[in-house]
PDB file of C-alpha atoms in Angstrom:
ATOM      1  CA  MET G 767      28.344 -13.917   7.971  1.00  0.00           C
ATOM      2  CA  GLN G 768      27.030 -16.563  10.341  1.00  0.00           C
ATOM      3  CA  ILE G 769      29.769 -18.736  11.824  1.00  0.00           C
ATOM      4  CA  ASN G 770      28.606 -22.085  13.099  1.00  0.00           C
ATOM      5  CA  SER G 771      31.830 -23.738  14.314  1.00  0.00           C
ATOM      6  CA  TRP G 772      35.304 -22.865  15.308  1.00  0.00           C
ATOM      7  CA  GLU G 773      36.502 -24.657  12.212  1.00  0.00           C
ATOM      8  CA  GLU G 774      34.562 -22.144  10.069  1.00  0.00           C
ATOM      9  CA  LEU G 775      35.976 -19.264  12.128  1.00  0.00           C
ATOM     10  CA  PHE G 776      39.585 -20.415  11.669  1.00  0.00           C
ATOM     11  CA  LEU G 777      39.052 -20.809   7.937  1.00  0.00           C
ATOM     12  CA  GLU G 778      37.875 -17.266   7.778  1.00  0.00           C
ATOM     13  CA  LEU G 779      40.748 -16.085   9.964  1.00  0.00           C
ATOM     14  CA  LYS G 780      43.326 -17.652   7.741  1.00  0.00           C
ATOM     15  CA  LYS G 781      42.265 -15.208   4.970  1.00  0.00           C
ATOM     16  CA  LYS G 782      42.973 -12.188   7.185  1.00  0.00           C
ATOM     17  CA  GLU G 783      46.295 -10.324   7.204  1.00  0.00           C
ATOM     18  CA  PHE G 784      46.454  -9.964  10.978  1.00  0.00           C
ATOM     19  CA  PHE G 785      46.036 -13.667  11.465  1.00  0.00           C
ATOM     20  CA  LYS G 786      48.766 -14.364   8.926  1.00  0.00           C
ATOM     21  CA  ASP G 787      50.913 -11.903  10.891  1.00  0.00           C
ATOM     22  CA  LEU G 788      50.052 -13.611  14.154  1.00  0.00           C
ATOM     23  CA  THR G 789      51.029 -17.009  12.666  1.00  0.00           C
ATOM     24  CA  SER G 790      54.302 -15.617  11.413  1.00  0.00           C
ATOM     25  CA  PHE G 791      54.958 -14.000  14.775  1.00  0.00           C
ATOM     26  CA  LEU G 792      54.390 -17.300  16.633  1.00  0.00           C
ATOM     27  CA  ASP G 793      56.480 -19.190  14.059  1.00  0.00           C
ATOM     28  CA  GLU G 794      59.473 -16.942  14.778  1.00  0.00           C
ATOM     29  CA  GLU G 795      58.901 -16.893  18.571  1.00  0.00           C
ATOM     30  CA  TYR G 796      58.738 -20.678  18.898  1.00  0.00           C
ATOM     31  CA  LYS G 797      61.735 -21.057  16.622  1.00  0.00           C
ATOM     32  CA  THR G 798      63.966 -18.679  18.602  1.00  0.00           C
ATOM     33  CA  LYS G 799      62.673 -18.705  22.161  1.00  0.00           C
ATOM     34  CA  THR G 800      61.030 -20.907  24.817  1.00  0.00           C
ATOM     35  CA  ILE G 801      57.352 -20.183  24.476  1.00  0.00           C
ATOM     36  CA  TYR G 802      54.385 -21.553  26.462  1.00  0.00           C
ATOM     37  CA  PRO G 803      52.155 -23.498  25.919  1.00  0.00           C
ATOM     38  CA  PRO G 804      53.626 -26.025  23.448  1.00  0.00           C
ATOM     39  CA  ARG G 805      52.819 -24.868  19.896  1.00  0.00           C
ATOM     40  CA  GLU G 806      50.292 -27.626  19.246  1.00  0.00           C
ATOM     41  CA  LEU G 807      48.278 -26.558  22.294  1.00  0.00           C
ATOM     42  CA  VAL G 808      47.935 -22.840  21.578  1.00  0.00           C
ATOM     43  CA  PHE G 809      44.318 -23.248  20.395  1.00  0.00           C
ATOM     44  CA  ASN G 810      43.535 -26.162  22.689  1.00  0.00           C
ATOM     45  CA  ALA G 811      40.532 -24.444  24.256  1.00  0.00           C
ATOM     46  CA  PHE G 812      38.761 -24.280  20.913  1.00  0.00           C
ATOM     47  CA  LYS G 813      39.500 -27.914  20.217  1.00  0.00           C
ATOM     48  CA  LEU G 814      38.059 -29.150  23.526  1.00  0.00           C
ATOM     49  CA  THR G 815      35.025 -26.883  23.672  1.00  0.00           C
ATOM     50  CA  PRO G 816      33.094 -26.769  20.378  1.00  0.00           C
ATOM     51  CA  LEU G 817      31.248 -23.540  19.608  1.00  0.00           C
ATOM     52  CA  ASP G 818      27.811 -25.144  19.744  1.00  0.00           C
ATOM     53  CA  GLU G 819      28.555 -26.422  23.288  1.00  0.00           C
ATOM     54  CA  VAL G 820      29.809 -23.220  24.854  1.00  0.00           C
ATOM     55  CA  LYS G 821      27.827 -22.280  27.978  1.00  0.00           C
ATOM     56  CA  VAL G 822      30.521 -20.341  29.912  1.00  0.00           C
ATOM     57  CA  VAL G 823      33.525 -18.310  28.778  1.00  0.00           C
ATOM     58  CA  ILE G 824      36.288 -17.737  31.256  1.00  0.00           C
ATOM     59  CA  PHE G 825      38.688 -14.966  30.196  1.00  0.00           C
ATOM     60  CA  GLY G 826      42.005 -14.568  32.033  1.00  0.00           C
ATOM     61  CA  GLN G 827      45.288 -12.885  31.247  1.00  0.00           C
ATOM     62  CA  ASP G 828      48.005 -15.040  29.662  1.00  0.00           C
ATOM     63  CA  PRO G 829      49.469 -18.565  30.116  1.00  0.00           C
ATOM     64  CA  TYR G 830      51.521 -19.652  33.092  1.00  0.00           C
ATOM     65  CA  PRO G 831      55.176 -18.696  32.268  1.00  0.00           C
ATOM     66  CA  ASN G 832      56.810 -21.577  34.102  1.00  0.00           C
ATOM     67  CA  PRO G 833      57.962 -24.862  32.590  1.00  0.00           C
ATOM     68  CA  ASN G 834      55.466 -27.687  32.111  1.00  0.00           C
ATOM     69  CA  GLU G 835      52.499 -25.636  33.375  1.00  0.00           C
ATOM     70  CA  ALA G 836      50.592 -24.058  30.471  1.00  0.00           C
ATOM     71  CA  MET G 837      48.515 -26.491  28.450  1.00  0.00           C
ATOM     72  CA  GLY G 838      46.291 -24.266  26.323  1.00  0.00           C
ATOM     73  CA  LEU G 839      43.443 -23.969  28.763  1.00  0.00           C
ATOM     74  CA  ALA G 840      43.369 -20.846  30.938  1.00  0.00           C
ATOM     75  CA  PHE G 841      44.431 -21.568  34.568  1.00  0.00           C
ATOM     76  CA  SER G 842      44.742 -25.261  33.877  1.00  0.00           C
ATOM     77  CA  VAL G 843      47.862 -27.434  34.331  1.00  0.00           C
ATOM     78  CA  ASN G 844      48.476 -31.126  33.658  1.00  0.00           C
ATOM     79  CA  LYS G 845      47.568 -33.656  36.333  1.00  0.00           C
ATOM     80  CA  ASN G 846      51.101 -34.225  37.534  1.00  0.00           C
ATOM     81  CA  ILE G 847      51.918 -30.534  38.019  1.00  0.00           C
ATOM     82  CA  LYS G 848      51.632 -28.624  41.301  1.00  0.00           C
ATOM     83  CA  VAL G 849      48.534 -26.470  41.378  1.00  0.00           C
ATOM     84  CA  PRO G 850      49.594 -22.814  40.714  1.00  0.00           C
ATOM     85  CA  PRO G 851      48.593 -19.944  43.061  1.00  0.00           C
ATOM     86  CA  SER G 852      45.909 -18.484  40.714  1.00  0.00           C
ATOM     87  CA  LEU G 853      44.154 -21.807  40.452  1.00  0.00           C
ATOM     88  CA  ILE G 854      44.400 -22.395  44.231  1.00  0.00           C
ATOM     89  CA  ASN G 855      42.497 -19.056  44.624  1.00  0.00           C
ATOM     90  CA  ILE G 856      39.927 -20.266  42.058  1.00  0.00           C
ATOM     91  CA  TYR G 857      39.390 -23.459  44.033  1.00  0.00           C
ATOM     92  CA  LYS G 858      39.239 -21.526  47.319  1.00  0.00           C
ATOM     93  CA  GLU G 859      36.531 -19.232  45.901  1.00  0.00           C
ATOM     94  CA  ILE G 860      34.438 -22.185  44.815  1.00  0.00           C
ATOM     95  CA  ILE G 861      34.821 -23.717  48.270  1.00  0.00           C
ATOM     96  CA  ILE G 862      33.797 -20.383  49.904  1.00  0.00           C
ATOM     97  CA  GLU G 863      30.797 -19.894  47.697  1.00  0.00           C
ATOM     98  CA  TYR G 864      29.418 -23.365  48.270  1.00  0.00           C
ATOM     99  CA  LYS G 865      30.462 -23.482  51.915  1.00  0.00           C
ATOM    100  CA  LEU G 866      32.316 -26.784  51.403  1.00  0.00           C
ATOM    101  CA  ASN G 867      34.325 -28.397  54.103  1.00  0.00           C
ATOM    102  CA  ILE G 868      36.966 -29.855  51.818  1.00  0.00           C
ATOM    103  CA  PRO G 869      40.657 -29.262  51.067  1.00  0.00           C
ATOM    104  CA  VAL G 870      41.805 -27.410  48.008  1.00  0.00           C
ATOM    105  CA  PRO G 871      42.046 -30.021  45.174  1.00  0.00           C
ATOM    106  CA  LYS G 872      45.547 -31.105  44.290  1.00  0.00           C
ATOM    107  CA  CYS G 873      44.854 -31.717  40.605  1.00  0.00           C
ATOM    108  CA  GLY G 874      44.956 -28.630  38.405  1.00  0.00           C
ATOM    109  CA  ASP G 875      43.739 -30.215  35.146  1.00  0.00           C
ATOM    110  CA  LEU G 876      40.556 -28.304  34.161  1.00  0.00           C
ATOM    111  CA  THR G 877      39.743 -30.358  31.142  1.00  0.00           C
ATOM    112  CA  TYR G 878      36.609 -31.524  32.948  1.00  0.00           C
ATOM    113  CA  LEU G 879      35.344 -27.928  32.739  1.00  0.00           C
ATOM    114  CA  ALA G 880      36.145 -27.641  29.055  1.00  0.00           C
ATOM    115  CA  LYS G 881      34.129 -30.771  28.417  1.00  0.00           C
ATOM    116  CA  GLN G 882      31.148 -29.198  30.205  1.00  0.00           C
ATOM    117  CA  GLY G 883      31.075 -26.209  27.831  1.00  0.00           C
ATOM    118  CA  VAL G 884      33.440 -23.909  29.654  1.00  0.00           C
ATOM    119  CA  LEU G 885      35.698 -22.169  27.161  1.00  0.00           C
ATOM    120  CA  LEU G 886      38.885 -21.435  29.017  1.00  0.00           C
ATOM    121  CA  LEU G 887      40.655 -18.559  27.315  1.00  0.00           C
ATOM    122  CA  ASN G 888      43.430 -16.079  28.052  1.00  0.00           C
ATOM    123  CA  ALA G 889      43.533 -12.591  26.552  1.00  0.00           C
ATOM    124  CA  TYR G 890      46.936 -13.609  25.137  1.00  0.00           C
ATOM    125  CA  LEU G 891      47.316 -17.295  24.248  1.00  0.00           C
ATOM    126  CA  THR G 892      51.142 -17.493  24.487  1.00  0.00           C
ATOM    127  CA  CYS G 893      54.074 -15.996  26.416  1.00  0.00           C
ATOM    128  CA  GLU G 894      57.823 -16.301  26.617  1.00  0.00           C
ATOM    129  CA  ALA G 895      59.190 -18.411  29.465  1.00  0.00           C
ATOM    130  CA  HIS G 896      59.357 -16.495  32.750  1.00  0.00           C
ATOM    131  CA  LYS G 897      58.040 -13.304  31.051  1.00  0.00           C
ATOM    132  CA  PRO G 898      54.304 -12.670  31.824  1.00  0.00           C
ATOM    133  CA  LEU G 899      52.572 -10.569  29.185  1.00  0.00           C
ATOM    134  CA  SER G 900      55.519 -10.828  26.818  1.00  0.00           C
ATOM    135  CA  HIS G 901      53.047 -11.553  24.026  1.00  0.00           C
ATOM    136  CA  ALA G 902      50.581  -8.815  24.890  1.00  0.00           C
ATOM    137  CA  ASN G 903      50.227  -7.476  21.328  1.00  0.00           C
ATOM    138  CA  ASP G 904      47.607  -6.008  19.030  1.00  0.00           C
ATOM    139  CA  LEU G 905      47.412  -9.188  16.943  1.00  0.00           C
ATOM    140  CA  TYR G 906      45.774 -11.104  19.825  1.00  0.00           C
ATOM    141  CA  ARG G 907      43.404  -8.178  20.401  1.00  0.00           C
ATOM    142  CA  LYS G 908      42.207  -8.433  16.799  1.00  0.00           C
ATOM    143  CA  PHE G 909      41.938 -12.232  17.058  1.00  0.00           C
ATOM    144  CA  PHE G 910      39.717 -12.002  20.154  1.00  0.00           C
ATOM    145  CA  ILE G 911      37.552  -9.225  18.689  1.00  0.00           C
ATOM    146  CA  ASP G 912      36.677 -11.790  15.980  1.00  0.00           C
ATOM    147  CA  VAL G 913      36.196 -14.636  18.476  1.00  0.00           C
ATOM    148  CA  LEU G 914      33.911 -12.514  20.646  1.00  0.00           C
ATOM    149  CA  TYR G 915      31.968 -11.229  17.611  1.00  0.00           C
ATOM    150  CA  VAL G 916      31.052 -14.894  16.888  1.00  0.00           C
ATOM    151  CA  LEU G 917      30.196 -15.659  20.523  1.00  0.00           C
ATOM    152  CA  ASN G 918      28.219 -12.439  20.887  1.00  0.00           C
ATOM    153  CA  ARG G 919      25.967 -13.526  17.955  1.00  0.00           C
ATOM    154  CA  VAL G 920      25.209 -16.913  19.482  1.00  0.00           C
ATOM    155  CA  HIS G 921      21.420 -16.991  20.130  1.00  0.00           C
ATOM    156  CA  ARG G 922      21.414 -18.848  23.422  1.00  0.00           C
ATOM    157  CA  PRO G 923      22.391 -18.071  27.069  1.00  0.00           C
ATOM    158  CA  ILE G 924      26.146 -17.809  27.640  1.00  0.00           C
ATOM    159  CA  VAL G 925      27.964 -16.498  30.737  1.00  0.00           C
ATOM    160  CA  PHE G 926      31.195 -14.529  30.282  1.00  0.00           C
ATOM    161  CA  LEU G 927      33.513 -14.418  33.317  1.00  0.00           C
ATOM    162  CA  LEU G 928      36.058 -11.598  32.773  1.00  0.00           C
ATOM    163  CA  TRP G 929      38.830 -11.947  35.292  1.00  0.00           C
ATOM    164  CA  GLY G 930      41.230  -9.081  35.542  1.00  0.00           C
ATOM    165  CA  THR G 931      42.047  -5.868  33.655  1.00  0.00           C
ATOM    166  CA  ASN G 932      43.125  -7.531  30.400  1.00  0.00           C
ATOM    167  CA  ALA G 933      39.917  -9.532  30.238  1.00  0.00           C
ATOM    168  CA  LYS G 934      37.625  -6.651  31.156  1.00  0.00           C
ATOM    169  CA  LYS G 935      38.771  -4.673  28.062  1.00  0.00           C
ATOM    170  CA  TYR G 936      36.661  -7.023  25.986  1.00  0.00           C
ATOM    171  CA  HIS G 937      33.331  -6.251  27.755  1.00  0.00           C
ATOM    172  CA  LYS G 938      32.520  -3.580  25.175  1.00  0.00           C
ATOM    173  CA  TYR G 939      32.224  -6.292  22.483  1.00  0.00           C
ATOM    174  CA  LEU G 940      29.588  -8.209  24.453  1.00  0.00           C
ATOM    175  CA  ASN G 941      26.076  -6.791  24.277  1.00  0.00           C
ATOM    176  CA  ASN G 942      23.822  -9.735  23.530  1.00  0.00           C
ATOM    177  CA  PRO G 943      20.801  -9.479  25.901  1.00  0.00           C
ATOM    178  CA  MET G 944      20.629 -13.243  26.147  1.00  0.00           C
ATOM    179  CA  HIS G 945      24.122 -13.319  27.697  1.00  0.00           C
ATOM    180  CA  LEU G 946      25.453 -12.568  31.189  1.00  0.00           C
ATOM    181  CA  VAL G 947      28.794 -10.776  31.742  1.00  0.00           C
ATOM    182  CA  ILE G 948      30.419 -10.974  35.202  1.00  0.00           C
ATOM    183  CA  GLU G 949      33.612  -9.013  35.962  1.00  0.00           C
ATOM    184  CA  THR G 950      35.964  -9.678  38.844  1.00  0.00           C
ATOM    185  CA  ASN G 951      39.536  -9.087  39.794  1.00  0.00           C
ATOM    186  CA  HIS G 952      42.048 -11.684  38.524  1.00  0.00           C
ATOM    187  CA  PRO G 953      42.497 -14.641  40.898  1.00  0.00           C
ATOM    188  CA  SER G 954      46.269 -14.302  41.100  1.00  0.00           C
ATOM    189  CA  PRO G 955      47.438 -13.589  44.672  1.00  0.00           C
ATOM    190  CA  LEU G 956      48.606 -10.085  43.889  1.00  0.00           C
ATOM    191  CA  SER G 957      45.207  -9.151  42.524  1.00  0.00           C
ATOM    192  CA  ALA G 958      42.880 -11.371  44.555  1.00  0.00           C
ATOM    193  CA  ASN G 959      44.291 -10.183  47.890  1.00  0.00           C
ATOM    194  CA  ARG G 960      43.372  -6.583  47.032  1.00  0.00           C
ATOM    195  CA  GLY G 961      39.678  -7.513  46.974  1.00  0.00           C
ATOM    196  CA  GLY G 962      37.255  -8.141  44.170  1.00  0.00           C
ATOM    197  CA  TRP G 963      37.858 -11.864  43.846  1.00  0.00           C
ATOM    198  CA  PHE G 964      37.038 -13.646  47.072  1.00  0.00           C
ATOM    199  CA  ASN G 965      33.279 -13.683  47.860  1.00  0.00           C
ATOM    200  CA  SER G 966      32.498 -12.437  44.334  1.00  0.00           C
ATOM    201  CA  ASN G 967      30.079 -15.349  43.944  1.00  0.00           C
ATOM    202  CA  CYS G 968      30.862 -15.550  40.246  1.00  0.00           C
ATOM    203  CA  PHE G 969      30.528 -19.378  40.188  1.00  0.00           C
ATOM    204  CA  LYS G 970      27.214 -19.384  41.934  1.00  0.00           C
ATOM    205  CA  LYS G 971      25.876 -16.539  39.796  1.00  0.00           C
ATOM    206  CA  THR G 972      26.895 -18.427  36.668  1.00  0.00           C
ATOM    207  CA  ASN G 973      25.034 -21.587  37.735  1.00  0.00           C
ATOM    208  CA  GLU G 974      21.998 -19.640  38.857  1.00  0.00           C
ATOM    209  CA  PHE G 975      21.832 -18.044  35.410  1.00  0.00           C
ATOM    210  CA  LEU G 976      22.241 -21.360  33.640  1.00  0.00           C
ATOM    211  CA  ILE G 977      19.546 -23.056  35.771  1.00  0.00           C
ATOM    212  CA  LYS G 978      17.209 -20.085  35.230  1.00  0.00           C
ATOM    213  CA  ASN G 979      17.603 -20.640  31.458  1.00  0.00           C
ATOM    214  CA  ASN G 980      16.974 -24.399  31.733  1.00  0.00           C
ATOM    215  CA  LEU G 981      20.655 -25.373  31.275  1.00  0.00           C
ATOM    216  CA  ALA G 982      22.593 -27.839  33.367  1.00  0.00           C
ATOM    217  CA  PRO G 983      24.814 -26.124  35.960  1.00  0.00           C
ATOM    218  CA  ILE G 984      28.554 -26.471  35.825  1.00  0.00           C
ATOM    219  CA  LYS G 985      30.210 -28.967  38.124  1.00  0.00           C
ATOM    220  CA  TRP G 986      32.979 -26.624  39.218  1.00  0.00           C
ATOM    221  CA  LEU G 987      34.936 -29.224  41.074  1.00  0.00           C
ATOM    222  CA  ASN G 988      35.978 -32.495  39.604  1.00  0.00           C
ATOM    223  CA  ARG G 989      34.191 -34.516  42.287  1.00  0.00           C
ATOM    224  CA  ASP G 990      31.154 -36.575  41.169  1.00  0.00           C
ATOM    225  CA  TYR G 991      29.573 -36.573  44.676  1.00  0.00           C
ATOM    226  CA  ILE G 992      29.425 -32.775  44.877  1.00  0.00           C
ATOM    227  CA  THR G 993      26.580 -31.046  43.078  1.00  0.00           C
ATOM    228  CA  LEU G 994      27.198 -27.326  43.003  1.00  0.00           C
ATOM    229  CA  LYS G 995      24.037 -25.338  42.139  1.00  0.00           C
TER     230      LYS G 995
END
């Protein structure tokens, strides 16, 4: 069946047993533990980036496990929150690729990317406070198989950026010849400093692909005076 919007997808998902189980699991977790992001923001990425506007999909690991950080967009934090180390490395890589002589941005809100068609996802959309990968379960795997099935059938150019081991597991579900899949290490300090993140040129490769396919490049930094192609 052809899915034309995230609303259609979620209507279909609500009929499936695994999604009912996922909902029940989250209900209990939020009731008994401190879980991030706030419940109303779990599917925030889908709300901010409609299916028909998706140009780039960034796939990370799971939400930030510290208070007030996770906001339902992978790697993003609210404007008044200190930029986390993983996002610092993302900004650093953008600066490296485009040879910019600027400091690392001090605002970590990536809503500006979501509004450009960048779907900011994590392989697991929730976690318990201070416990990374605490929600790494098979229910999320089934959820994202369905999400990627829909994206894989989209008949237009899309770039998938798979960052880290948990994201790379989904490469096998992406085989549309119109799409580009780029794998790198995760930008967290532990992973990035081992190699495979810095100088990966994933941001430039993404924009080169979009431009080649007559699509507007992504403005990776929230600075109007910088055009990154």
